[in-house]
Amino acid sequence: MFKAIDRPTSCEIRAVIKFWNARNIRPCEINHEISETYGENAMSEGTVGKWVRMFNEGRENVHDEKRSGRPSLATEELVRCIDERDRSNRRFAISDLLKNFQNISRSLLHEIVTEYLQ
């Protein structure tokens, strides 16, 4: 028996669905393989079926689509400011940034560091 893969990303599982679907494997069998490899709660059979339908309808991308909603508060100026501030030391913690940018929330700083400053 093989070891289950812990905490897979959604796009990783979707890539597996895309692969098995390209080989004409039925959604229930794909779900069985995913459950054995990634664990019982990795993805429901209904969700596997939904992704199989989307791939059959021509979808190529396994990543989430951009969603509408509240726009980010991360402006170009703010991103540049944070980047310049910590360019000399890339090993910093969000709490260090909070000391320098006290009027910005921890979640926004985290978003800037992870989404914009990679």
XYZ file of C-alpha atoms in Angstrom, residues 4-65:
62
model
C -1.585 9.094 0.943
C -0.482 12.579 -0.100
C -1.326 15.076 2.640
C -2.833 18.494 1.907
C -2.804 18.556 -1.899
C -3.569 21.802 -3.694
C -6.828 22.096 -5.595
C -5.038 22.589 -8.895
C -3.001 19.431 -8.258
C -6.173 17.370 -7.898
C -7.731 19.062 -10.928
C -4.660 18.171 -13.004
C -5.149 14.539 -11.978
C -8.815 14.767 -13.008
C -7.802 16.275 -16.351
C -5.263 13.485 -16.915
C -7.644 10.633 -16.082
C -10.453 12.274 -18.053
C -8.185 12.477 -21.116
C -7.799 8.708 -20.783
C -11.615 8.322 -20.778
C -11.826 7.176 -17.158
C -15.303 7.639 -15.648
C -15.767 10.309 -12.945
C -16.638 7.721 -10.266
C -13.384 5.856 -10.990
C -11.419 9.122 -10.985
C -12.948 9.953 -7.603
C -11.966 6.518 -6.298
C -8.337 7.050 -7.390
C -8.259 10.538 -5.869
C -9.696 9.257 -2.583
C -7.086 6.493 -2.404
C -4.202 8.831 -3.169
C -5.211 12.062 -1.440
C -7.628 10.840 1.221
C -11.393 10.499 1.474
C -12.056 14.220 1.909
C -9.882 15.487 -0.935
C -12.791 16.091 -3.324
C -16.383 14.912 -3.576
C -17.623 12.790 -6.459
C -19.950 15.619 -7.494
C -17.073 18.076 -7.707
C -15.023 15.575 -9.709
C -17.979 15.266 -12.093
C -18.226 19.046 -12.378
C -14.551 19.305 -13.348
C -14.868 16.436 -15.837
C -17.773 18.304 -17.506
C -15.772 21.537 -17.640
C -12.767 19.771 -19.190
C -15.060 18.043 -21.699
C -16.527 21.444 -22.595
C -13.055 22.710 -23.474
C -11.611 24.117 -20.281
C -7.821 23.808 -20.237
C -6.801 25.647 -17.071
C -6.755 23.775 -13.749
C -6.361 26.975 -11.707
C -9.176 29.039 -10.201
C -10.600 31.824 -12.316
